[in-house]
Coordinates of C-alpha atoms in Angstrom, one line a residue:
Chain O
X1 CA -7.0 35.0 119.1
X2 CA -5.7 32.5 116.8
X3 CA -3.8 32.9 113.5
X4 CA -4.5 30.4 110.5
X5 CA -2.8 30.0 107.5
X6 CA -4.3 28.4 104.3
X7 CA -3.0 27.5 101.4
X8 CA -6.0 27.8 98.3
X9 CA -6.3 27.5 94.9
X10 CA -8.7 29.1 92.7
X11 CA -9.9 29.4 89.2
X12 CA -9.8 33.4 88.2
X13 CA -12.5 33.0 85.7
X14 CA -15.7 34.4 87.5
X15 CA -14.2 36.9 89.2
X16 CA -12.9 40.7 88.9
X17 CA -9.2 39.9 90.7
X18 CA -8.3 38.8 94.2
X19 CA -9.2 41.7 95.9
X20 CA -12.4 43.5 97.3
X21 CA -13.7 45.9 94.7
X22 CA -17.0 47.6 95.0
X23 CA -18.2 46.1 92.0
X24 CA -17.8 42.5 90.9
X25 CA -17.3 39.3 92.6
X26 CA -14.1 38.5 94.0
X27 CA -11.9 35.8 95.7
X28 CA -11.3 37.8 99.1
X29 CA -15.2 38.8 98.9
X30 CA -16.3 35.0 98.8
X31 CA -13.8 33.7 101.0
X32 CA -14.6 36.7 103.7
X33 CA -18.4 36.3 103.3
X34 CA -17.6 32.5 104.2
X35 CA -15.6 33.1 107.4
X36 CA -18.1 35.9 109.0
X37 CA -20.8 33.3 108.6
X38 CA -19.0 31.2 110.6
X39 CA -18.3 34.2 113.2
X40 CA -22.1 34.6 113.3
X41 CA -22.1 37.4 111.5
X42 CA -18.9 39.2 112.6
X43 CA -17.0 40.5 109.9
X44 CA -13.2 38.6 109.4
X45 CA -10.6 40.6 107.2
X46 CA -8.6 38.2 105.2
X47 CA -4.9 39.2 104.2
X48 CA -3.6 37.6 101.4
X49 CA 0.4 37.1 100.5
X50 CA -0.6 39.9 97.3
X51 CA -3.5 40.5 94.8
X52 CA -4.3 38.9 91.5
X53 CA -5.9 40.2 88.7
X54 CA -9.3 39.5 86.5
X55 CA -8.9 36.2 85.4
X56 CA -5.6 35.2 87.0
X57 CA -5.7 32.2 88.5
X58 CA -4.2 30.4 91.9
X59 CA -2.8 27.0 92.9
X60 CA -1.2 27.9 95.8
X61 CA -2.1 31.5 97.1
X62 CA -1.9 32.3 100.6
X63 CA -3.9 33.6 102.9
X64 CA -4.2 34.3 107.0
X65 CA -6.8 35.5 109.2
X66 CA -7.3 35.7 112.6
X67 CA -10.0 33.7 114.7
X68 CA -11.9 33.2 118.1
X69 CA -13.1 30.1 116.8
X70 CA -10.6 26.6 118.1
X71 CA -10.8 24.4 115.2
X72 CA -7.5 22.2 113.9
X73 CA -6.1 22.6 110.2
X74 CA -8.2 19.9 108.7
X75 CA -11.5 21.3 110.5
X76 CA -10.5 24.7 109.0
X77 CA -10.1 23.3 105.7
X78 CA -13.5 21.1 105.5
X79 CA -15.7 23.7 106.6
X80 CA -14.2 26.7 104.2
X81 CA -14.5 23.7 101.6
X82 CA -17.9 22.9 102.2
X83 CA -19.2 26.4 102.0
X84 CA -16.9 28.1 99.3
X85 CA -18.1 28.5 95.6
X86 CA -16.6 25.8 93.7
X87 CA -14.4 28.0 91.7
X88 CA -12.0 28.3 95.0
X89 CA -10.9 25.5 97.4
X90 CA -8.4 25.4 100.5
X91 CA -5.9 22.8 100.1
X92 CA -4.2 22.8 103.6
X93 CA -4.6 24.8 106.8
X94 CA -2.5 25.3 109.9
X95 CA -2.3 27.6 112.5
X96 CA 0.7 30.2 113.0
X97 CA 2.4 32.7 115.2
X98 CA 1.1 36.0 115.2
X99 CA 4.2 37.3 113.9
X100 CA 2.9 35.3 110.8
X101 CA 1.4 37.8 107.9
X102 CA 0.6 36.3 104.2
X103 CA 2.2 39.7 102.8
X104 CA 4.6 40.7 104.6
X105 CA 6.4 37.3 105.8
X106 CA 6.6 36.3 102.4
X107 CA 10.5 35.6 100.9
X108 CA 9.3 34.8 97.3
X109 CA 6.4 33.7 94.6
X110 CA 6.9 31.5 91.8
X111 CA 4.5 32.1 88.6
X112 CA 3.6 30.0 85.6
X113 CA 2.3 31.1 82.5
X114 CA 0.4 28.7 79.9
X115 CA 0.7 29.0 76.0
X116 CA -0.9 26.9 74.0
X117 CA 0.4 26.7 70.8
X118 CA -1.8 24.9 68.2
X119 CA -2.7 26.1 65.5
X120 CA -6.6 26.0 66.4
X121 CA -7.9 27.3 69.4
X122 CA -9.2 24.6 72.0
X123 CA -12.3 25.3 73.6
X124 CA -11.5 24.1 77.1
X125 CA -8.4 26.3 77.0
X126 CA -10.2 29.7 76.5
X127 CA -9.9 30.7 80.2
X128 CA -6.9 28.5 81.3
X129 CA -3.8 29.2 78.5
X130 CA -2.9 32.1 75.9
X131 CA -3.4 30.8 72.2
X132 CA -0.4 31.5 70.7
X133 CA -0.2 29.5 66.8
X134 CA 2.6 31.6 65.8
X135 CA 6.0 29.7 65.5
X136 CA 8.5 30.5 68.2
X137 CA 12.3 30.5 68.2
X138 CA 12.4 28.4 71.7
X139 CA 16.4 28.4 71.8
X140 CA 16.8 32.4 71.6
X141 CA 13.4 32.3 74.3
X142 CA 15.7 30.0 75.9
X143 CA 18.7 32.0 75.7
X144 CA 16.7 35.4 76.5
X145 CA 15.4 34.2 80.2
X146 CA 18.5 34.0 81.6
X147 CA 19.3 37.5 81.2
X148 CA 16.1 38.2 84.1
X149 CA 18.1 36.1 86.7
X150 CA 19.5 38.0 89.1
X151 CA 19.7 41.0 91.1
X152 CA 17.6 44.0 88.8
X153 CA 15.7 47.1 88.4
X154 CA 12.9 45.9 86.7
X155 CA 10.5 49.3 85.9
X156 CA 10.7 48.5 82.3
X157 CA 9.2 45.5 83.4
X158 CA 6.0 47.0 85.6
X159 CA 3.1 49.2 84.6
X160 CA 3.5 52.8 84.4
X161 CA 0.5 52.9 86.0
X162 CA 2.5 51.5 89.5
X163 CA 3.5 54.4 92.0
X164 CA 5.5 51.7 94.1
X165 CA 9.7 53.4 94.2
X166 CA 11.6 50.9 94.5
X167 CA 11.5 48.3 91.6
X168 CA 14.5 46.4 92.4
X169 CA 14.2 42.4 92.1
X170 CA 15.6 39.7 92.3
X171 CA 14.6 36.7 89.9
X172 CA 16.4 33.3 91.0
X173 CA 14.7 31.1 88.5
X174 CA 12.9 30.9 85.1
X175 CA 12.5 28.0 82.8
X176 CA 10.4 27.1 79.5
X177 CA 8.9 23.4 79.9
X178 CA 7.5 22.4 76.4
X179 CA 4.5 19.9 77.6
X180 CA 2.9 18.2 74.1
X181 CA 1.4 21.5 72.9
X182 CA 2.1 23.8 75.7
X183 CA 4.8 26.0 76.4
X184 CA 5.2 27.3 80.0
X185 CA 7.0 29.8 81.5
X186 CA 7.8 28.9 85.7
X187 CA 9.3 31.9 87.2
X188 CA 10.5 32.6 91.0
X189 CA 11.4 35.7 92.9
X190 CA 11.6 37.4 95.8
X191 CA 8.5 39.9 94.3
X192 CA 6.8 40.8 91.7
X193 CA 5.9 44.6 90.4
X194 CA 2.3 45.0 89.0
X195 CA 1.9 42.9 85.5
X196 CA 5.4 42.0 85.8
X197 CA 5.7 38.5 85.0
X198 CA 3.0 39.3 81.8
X199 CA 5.9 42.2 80.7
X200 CA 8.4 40.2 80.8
X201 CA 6.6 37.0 79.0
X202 CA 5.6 39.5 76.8
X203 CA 9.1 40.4 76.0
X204 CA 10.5 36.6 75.4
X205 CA 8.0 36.3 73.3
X206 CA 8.8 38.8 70.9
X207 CA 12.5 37.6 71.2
X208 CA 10.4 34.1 69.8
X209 CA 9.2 35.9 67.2
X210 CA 13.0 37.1 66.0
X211 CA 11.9 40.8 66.8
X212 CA 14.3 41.0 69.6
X213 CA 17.2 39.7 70.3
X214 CA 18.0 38.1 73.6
X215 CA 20.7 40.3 74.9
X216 CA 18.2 42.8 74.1
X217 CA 16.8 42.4 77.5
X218 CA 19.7 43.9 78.9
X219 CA 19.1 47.1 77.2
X220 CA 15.6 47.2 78.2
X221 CA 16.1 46.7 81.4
X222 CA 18.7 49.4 81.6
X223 CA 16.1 51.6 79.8
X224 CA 14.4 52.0 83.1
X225 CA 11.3 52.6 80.9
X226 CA 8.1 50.8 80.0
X227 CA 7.4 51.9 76.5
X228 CA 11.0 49.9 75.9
X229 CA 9.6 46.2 77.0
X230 CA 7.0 43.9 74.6
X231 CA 3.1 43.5 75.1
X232 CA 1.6 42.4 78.3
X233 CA 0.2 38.8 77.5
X234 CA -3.1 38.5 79.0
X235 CA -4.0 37.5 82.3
X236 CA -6.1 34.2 81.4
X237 CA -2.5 32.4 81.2
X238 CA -1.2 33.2 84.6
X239 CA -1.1 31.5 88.1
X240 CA 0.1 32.2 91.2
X241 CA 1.7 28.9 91.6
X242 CA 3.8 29.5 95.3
X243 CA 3.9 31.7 98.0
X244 CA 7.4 31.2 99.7
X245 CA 8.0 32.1 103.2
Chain K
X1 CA -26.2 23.5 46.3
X2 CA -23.3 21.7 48.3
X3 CA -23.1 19.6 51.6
X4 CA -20.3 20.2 54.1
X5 CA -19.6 18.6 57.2
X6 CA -17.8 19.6 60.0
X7 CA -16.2 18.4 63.0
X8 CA -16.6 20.6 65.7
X9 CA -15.9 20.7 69.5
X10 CA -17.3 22.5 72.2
X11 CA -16.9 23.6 76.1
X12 CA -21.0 22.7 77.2
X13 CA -20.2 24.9 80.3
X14 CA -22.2 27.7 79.1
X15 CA -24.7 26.4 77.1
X16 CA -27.9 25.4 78.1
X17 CA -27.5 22.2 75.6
X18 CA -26.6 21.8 71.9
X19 CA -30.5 22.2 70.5
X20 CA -32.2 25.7 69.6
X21 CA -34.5 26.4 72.5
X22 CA -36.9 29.2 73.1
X23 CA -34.7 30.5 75.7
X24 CA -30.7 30.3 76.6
X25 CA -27.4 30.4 74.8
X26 CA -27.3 27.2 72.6
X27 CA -24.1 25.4 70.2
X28 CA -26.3 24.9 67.6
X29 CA -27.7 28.9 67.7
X30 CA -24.6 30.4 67.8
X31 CA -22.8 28.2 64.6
X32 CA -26.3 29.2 62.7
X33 CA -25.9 32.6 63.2
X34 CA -22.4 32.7 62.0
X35 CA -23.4 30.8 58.7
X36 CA -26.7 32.9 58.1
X37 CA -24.3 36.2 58.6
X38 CA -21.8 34.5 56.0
X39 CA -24.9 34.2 53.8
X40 CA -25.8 37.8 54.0
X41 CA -28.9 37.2 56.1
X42 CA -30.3 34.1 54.6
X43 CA -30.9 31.8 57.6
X44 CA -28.9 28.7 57.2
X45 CA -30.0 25.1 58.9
X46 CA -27.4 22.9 60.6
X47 CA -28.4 19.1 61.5
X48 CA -26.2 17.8 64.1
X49 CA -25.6 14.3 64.7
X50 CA -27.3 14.2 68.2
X51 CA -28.4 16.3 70.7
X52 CA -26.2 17.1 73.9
X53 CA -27.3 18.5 77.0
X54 CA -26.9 21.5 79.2
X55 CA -23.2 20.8 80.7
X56 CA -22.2 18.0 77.8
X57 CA -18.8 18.7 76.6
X58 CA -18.0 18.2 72.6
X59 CA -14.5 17.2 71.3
X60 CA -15.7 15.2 68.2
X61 CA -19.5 16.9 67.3
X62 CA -20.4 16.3 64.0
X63 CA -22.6 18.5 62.0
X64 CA -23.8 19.7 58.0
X65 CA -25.4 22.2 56.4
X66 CA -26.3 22.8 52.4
X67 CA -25.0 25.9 51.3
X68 CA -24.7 28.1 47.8
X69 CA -21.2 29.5 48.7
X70 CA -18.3 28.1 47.1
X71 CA -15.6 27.6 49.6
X72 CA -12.8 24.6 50.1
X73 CA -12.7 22.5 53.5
X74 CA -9.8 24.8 55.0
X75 CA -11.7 27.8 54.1
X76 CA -15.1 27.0 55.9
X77 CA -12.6 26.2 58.7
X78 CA -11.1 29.2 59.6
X79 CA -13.9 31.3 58.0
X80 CA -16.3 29.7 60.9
X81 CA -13.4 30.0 63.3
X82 CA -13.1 33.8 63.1
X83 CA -16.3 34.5 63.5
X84 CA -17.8 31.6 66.3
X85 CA -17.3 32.5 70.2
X86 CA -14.3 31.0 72.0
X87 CA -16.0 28.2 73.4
X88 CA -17.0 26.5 70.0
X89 CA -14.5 25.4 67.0
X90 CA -14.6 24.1 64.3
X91 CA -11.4 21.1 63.7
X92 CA -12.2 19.8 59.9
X93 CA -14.8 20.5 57.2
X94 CA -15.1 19.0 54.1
X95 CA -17.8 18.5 50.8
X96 CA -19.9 15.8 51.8
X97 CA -22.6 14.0 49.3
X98 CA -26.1 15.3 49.6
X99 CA -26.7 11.7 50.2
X100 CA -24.8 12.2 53.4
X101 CA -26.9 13.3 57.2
X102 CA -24.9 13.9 60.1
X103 CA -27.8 12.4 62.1
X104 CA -29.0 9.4 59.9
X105 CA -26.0 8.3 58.4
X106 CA -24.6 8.0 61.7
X107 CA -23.3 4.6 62.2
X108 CA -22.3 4.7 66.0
X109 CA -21.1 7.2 68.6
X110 CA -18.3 7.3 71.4
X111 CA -18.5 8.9 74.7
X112 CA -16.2 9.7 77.7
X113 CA -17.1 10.5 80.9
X114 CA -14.4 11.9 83.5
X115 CA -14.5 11.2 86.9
X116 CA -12.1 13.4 89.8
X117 CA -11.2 11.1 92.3
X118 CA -8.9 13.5 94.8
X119 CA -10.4 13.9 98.1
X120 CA -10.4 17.6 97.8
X121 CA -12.3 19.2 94.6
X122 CA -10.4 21.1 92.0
X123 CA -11.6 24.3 90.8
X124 CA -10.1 24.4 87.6
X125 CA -12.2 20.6 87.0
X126 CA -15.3 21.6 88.1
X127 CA -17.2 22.3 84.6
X128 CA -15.1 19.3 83.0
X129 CA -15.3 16.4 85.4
X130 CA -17.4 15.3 88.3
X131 CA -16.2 14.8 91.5
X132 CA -16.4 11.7 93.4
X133 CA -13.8 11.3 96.3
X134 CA -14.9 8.0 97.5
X135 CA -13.2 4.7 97.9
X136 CA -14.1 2.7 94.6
X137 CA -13.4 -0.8 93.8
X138 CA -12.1 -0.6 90.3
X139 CA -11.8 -4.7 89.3
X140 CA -15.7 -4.8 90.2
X141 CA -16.4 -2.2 88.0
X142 CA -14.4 -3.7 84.9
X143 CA -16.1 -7.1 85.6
X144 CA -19.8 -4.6 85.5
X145 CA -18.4 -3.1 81.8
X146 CA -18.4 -6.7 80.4
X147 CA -22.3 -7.2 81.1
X148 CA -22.8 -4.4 79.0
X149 CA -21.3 -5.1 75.6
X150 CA -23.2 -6.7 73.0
X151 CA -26.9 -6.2 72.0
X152 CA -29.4 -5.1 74.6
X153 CA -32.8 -3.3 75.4
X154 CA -31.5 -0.3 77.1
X155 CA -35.1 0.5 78.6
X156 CA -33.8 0.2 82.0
X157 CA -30.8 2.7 81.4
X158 CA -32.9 5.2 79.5
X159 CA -34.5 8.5 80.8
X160 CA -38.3 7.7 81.3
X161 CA -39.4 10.3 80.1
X162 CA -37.9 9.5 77.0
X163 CA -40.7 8.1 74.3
X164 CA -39.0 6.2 71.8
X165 CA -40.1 2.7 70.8
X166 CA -37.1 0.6 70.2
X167 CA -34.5 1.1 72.6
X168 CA -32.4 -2.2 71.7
X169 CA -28.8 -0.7 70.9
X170 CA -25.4 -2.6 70.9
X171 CA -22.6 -1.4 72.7
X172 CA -19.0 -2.6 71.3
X173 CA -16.3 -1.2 73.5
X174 CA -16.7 -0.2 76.8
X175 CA -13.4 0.5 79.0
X176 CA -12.1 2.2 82.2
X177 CA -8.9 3.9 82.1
X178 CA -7.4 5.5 85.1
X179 CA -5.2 8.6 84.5
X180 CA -3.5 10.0 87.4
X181 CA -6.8 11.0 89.9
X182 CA -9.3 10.7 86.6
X183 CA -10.9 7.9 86.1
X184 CA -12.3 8.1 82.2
X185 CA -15.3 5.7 81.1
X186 CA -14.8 5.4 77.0
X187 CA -18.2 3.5 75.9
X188 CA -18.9 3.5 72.2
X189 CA -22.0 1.7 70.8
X190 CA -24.0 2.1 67.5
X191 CA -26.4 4.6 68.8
X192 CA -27.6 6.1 72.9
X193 CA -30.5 6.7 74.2
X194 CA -31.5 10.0 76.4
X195 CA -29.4 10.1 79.8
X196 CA -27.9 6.7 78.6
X197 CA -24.5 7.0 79.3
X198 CA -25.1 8.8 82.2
X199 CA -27.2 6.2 84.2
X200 CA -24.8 3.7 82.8
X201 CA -22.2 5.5 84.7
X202 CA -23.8 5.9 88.0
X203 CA -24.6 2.3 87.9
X204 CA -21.0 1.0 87.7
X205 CA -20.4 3.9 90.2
X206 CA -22.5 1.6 92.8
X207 CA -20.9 -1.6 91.8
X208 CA -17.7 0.3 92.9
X209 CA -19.1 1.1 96.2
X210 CA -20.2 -2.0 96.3
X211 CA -24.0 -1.4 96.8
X212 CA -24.0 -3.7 93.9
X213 CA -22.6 -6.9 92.3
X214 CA -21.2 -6.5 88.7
X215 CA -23.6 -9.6 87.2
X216 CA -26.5 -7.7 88.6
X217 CA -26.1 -6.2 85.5
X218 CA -27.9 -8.6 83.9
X219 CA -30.9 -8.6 86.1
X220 CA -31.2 -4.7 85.8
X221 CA -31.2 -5.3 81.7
X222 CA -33.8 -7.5 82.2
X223 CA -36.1 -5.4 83.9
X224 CA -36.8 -3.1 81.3
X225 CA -37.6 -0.3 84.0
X226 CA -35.9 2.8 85.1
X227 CA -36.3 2.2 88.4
X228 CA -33.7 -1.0 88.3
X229 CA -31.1 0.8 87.4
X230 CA -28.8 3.6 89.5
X231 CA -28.4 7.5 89.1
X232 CA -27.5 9.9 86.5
X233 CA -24.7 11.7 86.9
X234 CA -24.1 15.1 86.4
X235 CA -23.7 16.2 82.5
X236 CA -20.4 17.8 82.6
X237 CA -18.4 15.2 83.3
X238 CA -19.5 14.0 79.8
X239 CA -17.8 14.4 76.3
X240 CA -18.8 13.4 73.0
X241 CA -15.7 12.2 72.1
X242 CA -16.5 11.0 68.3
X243 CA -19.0 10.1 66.1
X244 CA -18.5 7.5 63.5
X245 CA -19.7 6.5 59.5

């Protein structure tokens, strides 16, 4: 057997998350349905580097699988292409080591989360950024983010509804880029807990809004609690922007 | 009774076009039912300033209604705003003269249409600009633009099925502007005919494969026939950018 790698991107729109529900349409459904055509009928299990939710989108998720079939990275990546819904696309494929797994190989993600802050909405927007025409203290945002770097428990940070133990993390960057009326959050780590990066953009938010302070992430952090973090922002504005390995 | 006029832009994805039709979600039902709600039931006309199709994007729509209520330009705006669905909004409203028709006082009209040149498509792209990886020869194609400013009949660049008489129109600026892998037609003229832009389009298209030369043109004008001319492109690659008085 062979192992492949690919690197896709898809628009989180149309579908109910990343993974295999049994209701709803869903990235790992279309991209599975896909690759045990080409197995003449045999089913192949994708394993992706994590899941995303309804309406989060990709640019660089990752996935392996594992294959009979001999084809070379670009072969791989036209015939997914050619037979995929338009909504998801493989950008590069390459074959690995079996000791290779999207999941468990992985040493980090980056995420990006779109504002835009207009004061109207924009129509082409609705799926792709959080309309946000509130004003914004970007300094004290600014100031607040660099309180997340480094080594922390973070289950103020992750949904109460998460039964994962340990929810220590380490966050190694996380920047605000303004771009003409968009304000975007890139954050990297070596893992994310379940709506984590929409908690804590959440948070700075509210810290824009001069309802928290920025040290005040400190204290919510050592609060160990969930009720003592801001809103989760929805998922529309996110994408998995990185795998790292 | 007074006249307003609003600007108004729209995502076309999920519309089967701007016109009321027997069947299918439609721009030009949903802003009526707002304003007929607004008027406590009382159905309430709009007249836009042109018909799009299913797919056609919006970012400069123009359209009026006559109305008893007595609200100010900013008022209509976010009144309209609230209540319309996230892929229509409303950008300006004022009190226009009852002298004053969206469609008939129109003096000309400006389109764009978006090209996606990368050799891979792009999910997030895929409602708002067609894909066309293939070699083009750009200088051709600017030398094709020139052939079609000035006062034509557009008979050969017109949907035959279309049954209007007069289909001499004048086009006054017609440019190609590259923007990272987007290549964006801007054509503005004082009025379009059905599927004009669109077969316009797909003619330059084969004078940048080079199935054509750009003075043939010319010959295609002269033909007066359908036939001469090259393909339509797809409809959601196209935006009504602006529409002028």
């Amino acid at each position: 057997m062979n192992r492949v790698k690919c690197i896709i991107s898809y628009d989180g729109s149309d579908f109910v998350g990343y993974q295999v529900q049994p209701n709803g349409r869903t990235v790992q459904g279309e991209i599975e349905k896909v690759l045990s055509r080409m197995h003449k009928g045999e089913f192949v299990r994708i394993h992706g580097s994590g899941r995303t939710d309804r309406g989060v989108h990709a640019k660089g998720q990752v996935i392996h699988f594992d294959t009979y079939l001999d084809l070379k990275g670009e072969q791989w990546t036209r015939a997914l292409n050619a037979q995929l819904p338009e909504d998801i696309v493989v950008l590069t494929t390459e074959s690995v080591d079996c000791s290779f797994h999207a999941r468990f190989s992985a040493k980090g993600k980056e995420y990006h989360y779109y504002l835009y802050r207009d004061t109207k909405r924009n129509p082409f927007l609705r799926n792709y950024a959080f309309h946000y025409p509130y004003p914004l203290e970007i300094d004290s945002m600014k100031k607040a983010l660099e309180f997340f770097l480094g080594t922390h428990d973070f289950t103020s940070f992750s949904s109460a509804k998460s039964d994962i133990e340990d929810r220590v993390r380490t966050i190694d960057m996380f920047r605000l880029v303004e771009e003409e009326q968009k304000l975007i959050f890139k954050i990297k780590g070596n893992g994310f807990l379940y709506n984590m990066v929409r908690i804590i953009v959440g948070t700075v938010l509210e810290v824009g809004e001069g309802k928290r302070k920025p040290e005040d992430v400190l204290e919510i952090l050592q609060a160990k609690n969930r009720g003592a973090a801001g809103k989760t922002v929805p998922g529309h504005g996110l994408y998995l922007y990185k795998v790292y390995y």
